[in-house]
mmCIF file with all atom_site columns, C-alpha atoms in Angstrom:
data_model
loop_
_atom_site.group_PDB
_atom_site.id
_atom_site.type_symbol
_atom_site.label_atom_id
_atom_site.label_alt_id
_atom_site.label_comp_id
_atom_site.label_asym_id
_atom_site.label_entity_id
_atom_site.label_seq_id
_atom_site.pdbx_PDB_ins_code
_atom_site.Cartn_x
_atom_site.Cartn_y
_atom_site.Cartn_z
_atom_site.occupancy
_atom_site.B_iso_or_equiv
_atom_site.pdbx_formal_charge
_atom_site.auth_seq_id
_atom_site.auth_comp_id
_atom_site.auth_asym_id
_atom_site.auth_atom_id
_atom_site.pdbx_PDB_model_num
ATOM 1   C CA . MET J 1 1   ? 0.017   -0.018 -0.026  1.00 78.00 ? 3   MET J CA 1
ATOM 2   C CA . ALA J 1 2   ? 1.172   3.445  -0.989  1.00 86.00 ? 4   ALA J CA 1
ATOM 3   C CA . ASP J 1 3   ? 2.154   5.879  1.626   1.00 88.00 ? 5   ASP J CA 1
ATOM 4   C CA . ARG J 1 4   ? -0.523  8.416  1.593   1.00 90.00 ? 6   ARG J CA 1
ATOM 5   C CA . SER J 1 5   ? 1.696   10.624 4.009   1.00 92.00 ? 7   SER J CA 1
ATOM 6   C CA . LYS J 1 6   ? 3.971   11.362 0.992   1.00 92.00 ? 8   LYS J CA 1
ATOM 7   C CA . ILE J 1 7   ? 1.139   13.171 -0.730  1.00 95.00 ? 9   ILE J CA 1
ATOM 8   C CA . ASN J 1 8   ? 2.659   16.780 -1.801  1.00 95.00 ? 10  ASN J CA 1
ATOM 9   C CA . HIS J 1 9   ? 6.167   15.366 -0.806  1.00 95.00 ? 11  HIS J CA 1
ATOM 10  C CA . GLU J 1 10  ? 8.802   16.650 -3.263  1.00 96.00 ? 12  GLU J CA 1
ATOM 11  C CA . PHE J 1 11  ? 12.071  14.278 -3.598  1.00 94.00 ? 13  PHE J CA 1
ATOM 12  C CA . PRO J 1 12  ? 15.334  15.507 -4.067  1.00 93.00 ? 14  PRO J CA 1
ATOM 13  C CA . PRO J 1 13  ? 16.228  17.100 -7.432  1.00 95.00 ? 15  PRO J CA 1
ATOM 14  C CA . PHE J 1 14  ? 17.849  14.551 -9.890  1.00 94.00 ? 16  PHE J CA 1
ATOM 15  C CA . THR J 1 15  ? 19.836  16.115 -12.858 1.00 95.00 ? 17  THR J CA 1
ATOM 16  C CA . TYR J 1 16  ? 20.498  14.257 -16.455 1.00 94.00 ? 18  TYR J CA 1
ATOM 17  C CA . GLU J 1 17  ? 22.520  15.560 -19.435 1.00 96.00 ? 19  GLU J CA 1
ATOM 18  C CA . VAL J 1 18  ? 20.641  14.995 -22.400 1.00 96.00 ? 20  VAL J CA 1
ATOM 19  C CA . GLU J 1 19  ? 22.997  12.801 -24.728 1.00 95.00 ? 21  GLU J CA 1
ATOM 20  C CA . ARG J 1 20  ? 22.525  12.675 -28.779 1.00 95.00 ? 22  ARG J CA 1
ATOM 21  C CA . GLY J 1 21  ? 23.118  9.259  -28.555 1.00 94.00 ? 23  GLY J CA 1
ATOM 22  C CA . LYS J 1 22  ? 20.279  8.483  -26.083 1.00 93.00 ? 24  LYS J CA 1
ATOM 23  C CA . MET J 1 23  ? 18.088  10.466 -28.338 1.00 94.00 ? 25  MET J CA 1
ATOM 24  C CA . ARG J 1 24  ? 18.689  8.516  -31.456 1.00 94.00 ? 26  ARG J CA 1
ATOM 25  C CA . GLU J 1 25  ? 18.468  5.193  -29.681 1.00 93.00 ? 27  GLU J CA 1
ATOM 26  C CA . LEU J 1 26  ? 14.834  6.289  -28.440 1.00 93.00 ? 28  LEU J CA 1
ATOM 27  C CA . VAL J 1 27  ? 13.844  7.320  -31.867 1.00 95.00 ? 29  VAL J CA 1
ATOM 28  C CA . GLN J 1 28  ? 15.116  4.112  -33.250 1.00 94.00 ? 30  GLN J CA 1
ATOM 29  C CA . ALA J 1 29  ? 13.714  1.936  -30.813 1.00 94.00 ? 31  ALA J CA 1
ATOM 30  C CA . ILE J 1 30  ? 9.990   3.699  -31.556 1.00 93.00 ? 32  ILE J CA 1
ATOM 31  C CA . GLY J 1 31  ? 10.807  3.472  -35.136 1.00 94.00 ? 33  GLY J CA 1
ATOM 32  C CA . ASP J 1 32  ? 9.877   6.789  -35.844 1.00 93.00 ? 34  ASP J CA 1
ATOM 33  C CA . ASP J 1 33  ? 11.988  7.891  -39.122 1.00 92.00 ? 35  ASP J CA 1
ATOM 34  C CA . ASN J 1 34  ? 10.815  11.485 -39.061 1.00 96.00 ? 36  ASN J CA 1
ATOM 35  C CA . PRO J 1 35  ? 14.347  13.098 -39.849 1.00 96.00 ? 37  PRO J CA 1
ATOM 36  C CA . ILE J 1 36  ? 14.049  16.161 -37.497 1.00 97.00 ? 38  ILE J CA 1
ATOM 37  C CA . PHE J 1 37  ? 14.759  13.415 -34.882 1.00 96.00 ? 39  PHE J CA 1
ATOM 38  C CA . LEU J 1 38  ? 17.733  11.836 -36.447 1.00 94.00 ? 40  LEU J CA 1
ATOM 39  C CA . ASP J 1 39  ? 19.331  14.693 -38.729 1.00 96.00 ? 41  ASP J CA 1
ATOM 40  C CA . LYS J 1 40  ? 20.718  17.762 -37.096 1.00 97.00 ? 42  LYS J CA 1
ATOM 41  C CA . GLU J 1 41  ? 20.506  19.441 -40.904 1.00 97.00 ? 43  GLU J CA 1
ATOM 42  C CA . ALA J 1 42  ? 16.840  18.210 -41.396 1.00 97.00 ? 44  ALA J CA 1
ATOM 43  C CA . ALA J 1 43  ? 15.999  19.535 -38.091 1.00 97.00 ? 45  ALA J CA 1
ATOM 44  C CA . ILE J 1 44  ? 17.631  22.808 -38.700 1.00 98.00 ? 46  ILE J CA 1
ATOM 45  C CA . LYS J 1 45  ? 15.898  23.297 -41.986 1.00 98.00 ? 47  LYS J CA 1
ATOM 46  C CA . GLU J 1 46  ? 12.520  22.977 -40.095 1.00 97.00 ? 48  GLU J CA 1
ATOM 47  C CA . GLY J 1 47  ? 13.448  25.573 -37.619 1.00 97.00 ? 49  GLY J CA 1
ATOM 48  C CA . TYR J 1 48  ? 15.076  24.033 -34.917 1.00 97.00 ? 50  TYR J CA 1
ATOM 49  C CA . LYS J 1 49  ? 18.618  24.816 -33.629 1.00 96.00 ? 51  LYS J CA 1
ATOM 50  C CA . ASP J 1 50  ? 19.541  21.166 -33.457 1.00 98.00 ? 52  ASP J CA 1
ATOM 51  C CA . ILE J 1 51  ? 17.740  17.764 -33.088 1.00 97.00 ? 53  ILE J CA 1
ATOM 52  C CA . PRO J 1 52  ? 14.834  18.048 -30.678 1.00 97.00 ? 54  PRO J CA 1
ATOM 53  C CA . ALA J 1 53  ? 13.959  15.570 -28.042 1.00 95.00 ? 55  ALA J CA 1
ATOM 54  C CA . PHE J 1 54  ? 11.427  13.168 -29.117 1.00 93.00 ? 56  PHE J CA 1
ATOM 55  C CA . PRO J 1 55  ? 8.106   14.114 -27.351 1.00 91.00 ? 57  PRO J CA 1
ATOM 56  C CA . THR J 1 56  ? 8.306   10.972 -25.015 1.00 91.00 ? 58  THR J CA 1
ATOM 57  C CA . PHE J 1 57  ? 11.937  11.392 -24.609 1.00 90.00 ? 59  PHE J CA 1
ATOM 58  C CA . ALA J 1 58  ? 11.038  12.379 -20.742 1.00 87.00 ? 60  ALA J CA 1
ATOM 59  C CA . THR J 1 59  ? 11.317  8.627  -19.800 1.00 85.00 ? 61  THR J CA 1
ATOM 60  C CA . VAL J 1 60  ? 15.071  8.662  -20.465 1.00 86.00 ? 62  VAL J CA 1
ATOM 61  C CA . PRO J 1 61  ? 16.099  10.787 -17.753 1.00 85.00 ? 63  PRO J CA 1
ATOM 62  C CA . MET J 1 62  ? 13.609  9.051  -15.713 1.00 81.00 ? 64  MET J CA 1
ATOM 63  C CA . ASN J 1 63  ? 14.732  5.754  -16.076 1.00 77.00 ? 65  ASN J CA 1
ATOM 64  C CA . TRP J 1 64  ? 18.570  6.205  -16.751 1.00 77.00 ? 66  TRP J CA 1
ATOM 65  C CA . SER J 1 65  ? 18.861  8.263  -13.260 1.00 77.00 ? 67  SER J CA 1
ATOM 66  C CA . ASN J 1 66  ? 16.995  5.231  -11.271 1.00 78.00 ? 68  ASN J CA 1
ATOM 67  C CA . THR J 1 67  ? 15.042  7.806  -9.741  1.00 83.00 ? 69  THR J CA 1
ATOM 68  C CA . LEU J 1 68  ? 11.678  6.139  -10.160 1.00 83.00 ? 70  LEU J CA 1
ATOM 69  C CA . LEU J 1 69  ? 13.062  2.840  -8.674  1.00 85.00 ? 71  LEU J CA 1
ATOM 70  C CA . SER J 1 70  ? 13.817  5.022  -5.606  1.00 87.00 ? 72  SER J CA 1
ATOM 71  C CA . ILE J 1 71  ? 10.841  7.033  -5.539  1.00 90.00 ? 73  ILE J CA 1
ATOM 72  C CA . ILE J 1 72  ? 8.723   3.568  -5.718  1.00 90.00 ? 74  ILE J CA 1
ATOM 73  C CA . SER J 1 73  ? 10.664  2.192  -2.572  1.00 91.00 ? 75  SER J CA 1
ATOM 74  C CA . ASP J 1 74  ? 9.994   5.579  -0.727  1.00 92.00 ? 76  ASP J CA 1
ATOM 75  C CA . LEU J 1 75  ? 6.433   5.255  -1.421  1.00 93.00 ? 77  LEU J CA 1
ATOM 76  C CA . LYS J 1 76  ? 6.668   1.864  0.091   1.00 94.00 ? 78  LYS J CA 1
ATOM 77  C CA . ILE J 1 77  ? 5.060   0.295  -3.131  1.00 94.00 ? 79  ILE J CA 1
ATOM 78  C CA . ASN J 1 78  ? 5.291   -3.090 -3.899  1.00 91.00 ? 80  ASN J CA 1
ATOM 79  C CA . PHE J 1 79  ? 7.409   -3.130 -7.042  1.00 89.00 ? 81  PHE J CA 1
ATOM 80  C CA . ALA J 1 80  ? 6.219   -6.725 -8.180  1.00 91.00 ? 82  ALA J CA 1
ATOM 81  C CA . MET J 1 81  ? 2.536   -5.040 -8.075  1.00 92.00 ? 83  MET J CA 1
ATOM 82  C CA . VAL J 1 82  ? 3.178   -2.171 -9.865  1.00 91.00 ? 84  VAL J CA 1
ATOM 83  C CA . LEU J 1 83  ? 1.890   -1.536 -13.621 1.00 90.00 ? 85  LEU J CA 1
ATOM 84  C CA . HIS J 1 84  ? 1.998   1.596  -15.510 1.00 89.00 ? 86  HIS J CA 1
ATOM 85  C CA . GLY J 1 85  ? -0.782  3.730  -15.875 1.00 92.00 ? 87  GLY J CA 1
ATOM 86  C CA . GLU J 1 86  ? -0.338  6.689  -18.010 1.00 94.00 ? 88  GLU J CA 1
ATOM 87  C CA . GLU J 1 87  ? 2.232   9.487  -19.058 1.00 92.00 ? 89  GLU J CA 1
ATOM 88  C CA . GLY J 1 88  ? 1.648   12.814 -20.248 1.00 95.00 ? 90  GLY J CA 1
ATOM 89  C CA . TYR J 1 89  ? 4.157   15.534 -21.180 1.00 95.00 ? 91  TYR J CA 1
ATOM 90  C CA . GLU J 1 90  ? 3.940   19.100 -21.570 1.00 96.00 ? 92  GLU J CA 1
ATOM 91  C CA . TYR J 1 91  ? 6.666   20.904 -23.638 1.00 96.00 ? 93  TYR J CA 1
ATOM 92  C CA . LEU J 1 92  ? 7.495   24.356 -22.418 1.00 97.00 ? 94  LEU J CA 1
ATOM 93  C CA . GLN J 1 93  ? 10.586  24.683 -24.427 1.00 96.00 ? 95  GLN J CA 1
ATOM 94  C CA . GLU J 1 94  ? 12.228  22.524 -26.697 1.00 97.00 ? 96  GLU J CA 1
ATOM 95  C CA . ILE J 1 95  ? 15.185  20.116 -25.520 1.00 97.00 ? 97  ILE J CA 1
ATOM 96  C CA . TYR J 1 96  ? 18.328  19.567 -27.385 1.00 98.00 ? 98  TYR J CA 1
ATOM 97  C CA . PRO J 1 97  ? 21.332  17.632 -26.969 1.00 97.00 ? 99  PRO J CA 1
ATOM 98  C CA . GLY J 1 98  ? 23.761  18.706 -24.304 1.00 97.00 ? 100 GLY J CA 1
ATOM 99  C CA . ASP J 1 99  ? 21.062  20.078 -22.261 1.00 98.00 ? 101 ASP J CA 1
ATOM 100 C CA . VAL J 1 100 ? 21.157  19.615 -18.711 1.00 97.00 ? 102 VAL J CA 1
ATOM 101 C CA . LEU J 1 101 ? 17.923  18.896 -17.073 1.00 97.00 ? 103 LEU J CA 1
ATOM 102 C CA . THR J 1 102 ? 16.980  18.696 -13.458 1.00 96.00 ? 104 THR J CA 1
ATOM 103 C CA . GLY J 1 103 ? 13.585  17.054 -12.354 1.00 95.00 ? 105 GLY J CA 1
ATOM 104 C CA . LYS J 1 104 ? 11.700  18.089 -9.417  1.00 95.00 ? 106 LYS J CA 1
ATOM 105 C CA . ILE J 1 105 ? 9.258   15.139 -8.653  1.00 95.00 ? 107 ILE J CA 1
ATOM 106 C CA . ARG J 1 106 ? 6.286   15.910 -6.625  1.00 96.00 ? 108 ARG J CA 1
ATOM 107 C CA . VAL J 1 107 ? 3.353   13.266 -5.503  1.00 97.00 ? 109 VAL J CA 1
ATOM 108 C CA . VAL J 1 108 ? 0.228   14.809 -6.385  1.00 97.00 ? 110 VAL J CA 1
ATOM 109 C CA . SER J 1 109 ? -2.232  12.025 -4.986  1.00 96.00 ? 111 SER J CA 1
ATOM 110 C CA . ILE J 1 110 ? -2.596  8.773  -4.167  1.00 96.00 ? 112 ILE J CA 1
ATOM 111 C CA . ASP J 1 111 ? -6.023  7.291  -4.294  1.00 96.00 ? 113 ASP J CA 1
ATOM 112 C CA . GLU J 1 112 ? -7.489  4.014  -3.744  1.00 95.00 ? 114 GLU J CA 1
ATOM 113 C CA . LYS J 1 113 ? -9.770  2.294  -6.402  1.00 94.00 ? 115 LYS J CA 1
ATOM 114 C CA . ALA J 1 114 ? -11.964 -0.916 -6.582  1.00 93.00 ? 116 ALA J CA 1
ATOM 115 C CA . GLY J 1 115 ? -10.986 -2.998 -9.562  1.00 84.00 ? 117 GLY J CA 1
ATOM 116 C CA . LYS J 1 116 ? -12.486 -6.365 -10.855 1.00 86.00 ? 118 LYS J CA 1
ATOM 117 C CA . SER J 1 117 ? -9.553  -8.490 -9.663  1.00 85.00 ? 119 SER J CA 1
ATOM 118 C CA . GLY J 1 118 ? -9.242  -6.345 -6.347  1.00 90.00 ? 120 GLY J CA 1
ATOM 119 C CA . SER J 1 119 ? -8.356  -3.042 -5.217  1.00 94.00 ? 121 SER J CA 1
ATOM 120 C CA . MET J 1 120 ? -5.364  -0.952 -6.377  1.00 95.00 ? 122 MET J CA 1
ATOM 121 C CA . ASP J 1 121 ? -3.623  2.675  -5.554  1.00 95.00 ? 123 ASP J CA 1
ATOM 122 C CA . LEU J 1 122 ? -3.297  4.993  -8.000  1.00 96.00 ? 124 LEU J CA 1
ATOM 123 C CA . VAL J 1 123 ? -0.111  7.432  -7.278  1.00 96.00 ? 125 VAL J CA 1
ATOM 124 C CA . LYS J 1 124 ? 0.133   10.431 -9.591  1.00 97.00 ? 126 LYS J CA 1
ATOM 125 C CA . LEU J 1 125 ? 3.521   12.125 -9.754  1.00 96.00 ? 127 LEU J CA 1
ATOM 126 C CA . GLU J 1 126 ? 4.344   15.562 -11.325 1.00 97.00 ? 128 GLU J CA 1
ATOM 127 C CA . THR J 1 127 ? 8.023   15.952 -12.713 1.00 96.00 ? 129 THR J CA 1
ATOM 128 C CA . MET J 1 128 ? 8.848   19.686 -13.610 1.00 97.00 ? 130 MET J CA 1
ATOM 129 C CA . TYR J 1 129 ? 12.039  19.781 -15.742 1.00 97.00 ? 131 TYR J CA 1
ATOM 130 C CA . THR J 1 130 ? 14.260  23.017 -16.122 1.00 98.00 ? 132 THR J CA 1
ATOM 131 C CA . ASN J 1 131 ? 17.087  23.125 -18.071 1.00 98.00 ? 133 ASN J CA 1
ATOM 132 C CA . GLN J 1 132 ? 20.798  24.659 -17.424 1.00 98.00 ? 134 GLN J CA 1
ATOM 133 C CA . ARG J 1 133 ? 19.632  28.204 -17.415 1.00 98.00 ? 135 ARG J CA 1
ATOM 134 C CA . ASN J 1 134 ? 17.172  27.068 -14.811 1.00 98.00 ? 136 ASN J CA 1
ATOM 135 C CA . GLU J 1 135 ? 14.127  27.748 -17.368 1.00 98.00 ? 137 GLU J CA 1
ATOM 136 C CA . PRO J 1 136 ? 10.842  25.422 -17.206 1.00 98.00 ? 138 PRO J CA 1
ATOM 137 C CA . VAL J 1 137 ? 11.163  23.200 -20.266 1.00 97.00 ? 139 VAL J CA 1
ATOM 138 C CA . LEU J 1 138 ? 8.949   20.105 -19.449 1.00 97.00 ? 140 LEU J CA 1
ATOM 139 C CA . LYS J 1 139 ? 5.922   19.234 -17.245 1.00 97.00 ? 141 LYS J CA 1
ATOM 140 C CA . ALA J 1 140 ? 5.636   15.629 -17.007 1.00 95.00 ? 142 ALA J CA 1
ATOM 141 C CA . ASN J 1 141 ? 2.777   13.490 -15.388 1.00 95.00 ? 143 ASN J CA 1
ATOM 142 C CA . ALA J 1 142 ? 2.807   9.968  -14.584 1.00 94.00 ? 144 ALA J CA 1
ATOM 143 C CA . LEU J 1 143 ? 0.566   7.401  -12.963 1.00 96.00 ? 145 LEU J CA 1
ATOM 144 C CA . ILE J 1 144 ? 1.502   4.171  -10.959 1.00 94.00 ? 146 ILE J CA 1
ATOM 145 C CA . VAL J 1 145 ? -0.936  1.853  -10.398 1.00 95.00 ? 147 VAL J CA 1
ATOM 146 C CA . GLU J 1 146 ? -0.137  -0.644 -7.313  1.00 94.00 ? 148 GLU J CA 1
ATOM 147 C CA . ARG J 1 147 ? -2.415  -3.757 -7.353  1.00 92.00 ? 149 ARG J CA 1
ATOM 148 C CA . LYS J 1 148 ? -2.931  -5.165 -4.003  1.00 85.00 ? 150 LYS J CA 1
#
């Protein structure tokens, strides 16, 4: 059962330097062949200053920093019972290779819901990312489902 005392809790910030190689790996794994996500010249031709981050790129810093595993542990969630609920992203600025992102995660809510196979906790997280100039660049929302 998720620790409800953590609602509105903010976790220590984490940083992640955006790597061109990780951006390319994500796009290739997804199978998107849009050249603006693979070719710097194509991106510049379309008005970007470099290759922009793919819309779901926010999963990369969260997973590669091991932040999510730490949060699941801190919230006393049974990892073996976790389902990915949903993700949502609101880009406030483009993210480019070489940017250094700082993410601050807050627990928005923890709600219990009855399902067909039992009850579950729905844990909503919000992550605000800023770049190396302390400018907000991305707001990410995630829903973690813990089956009981």
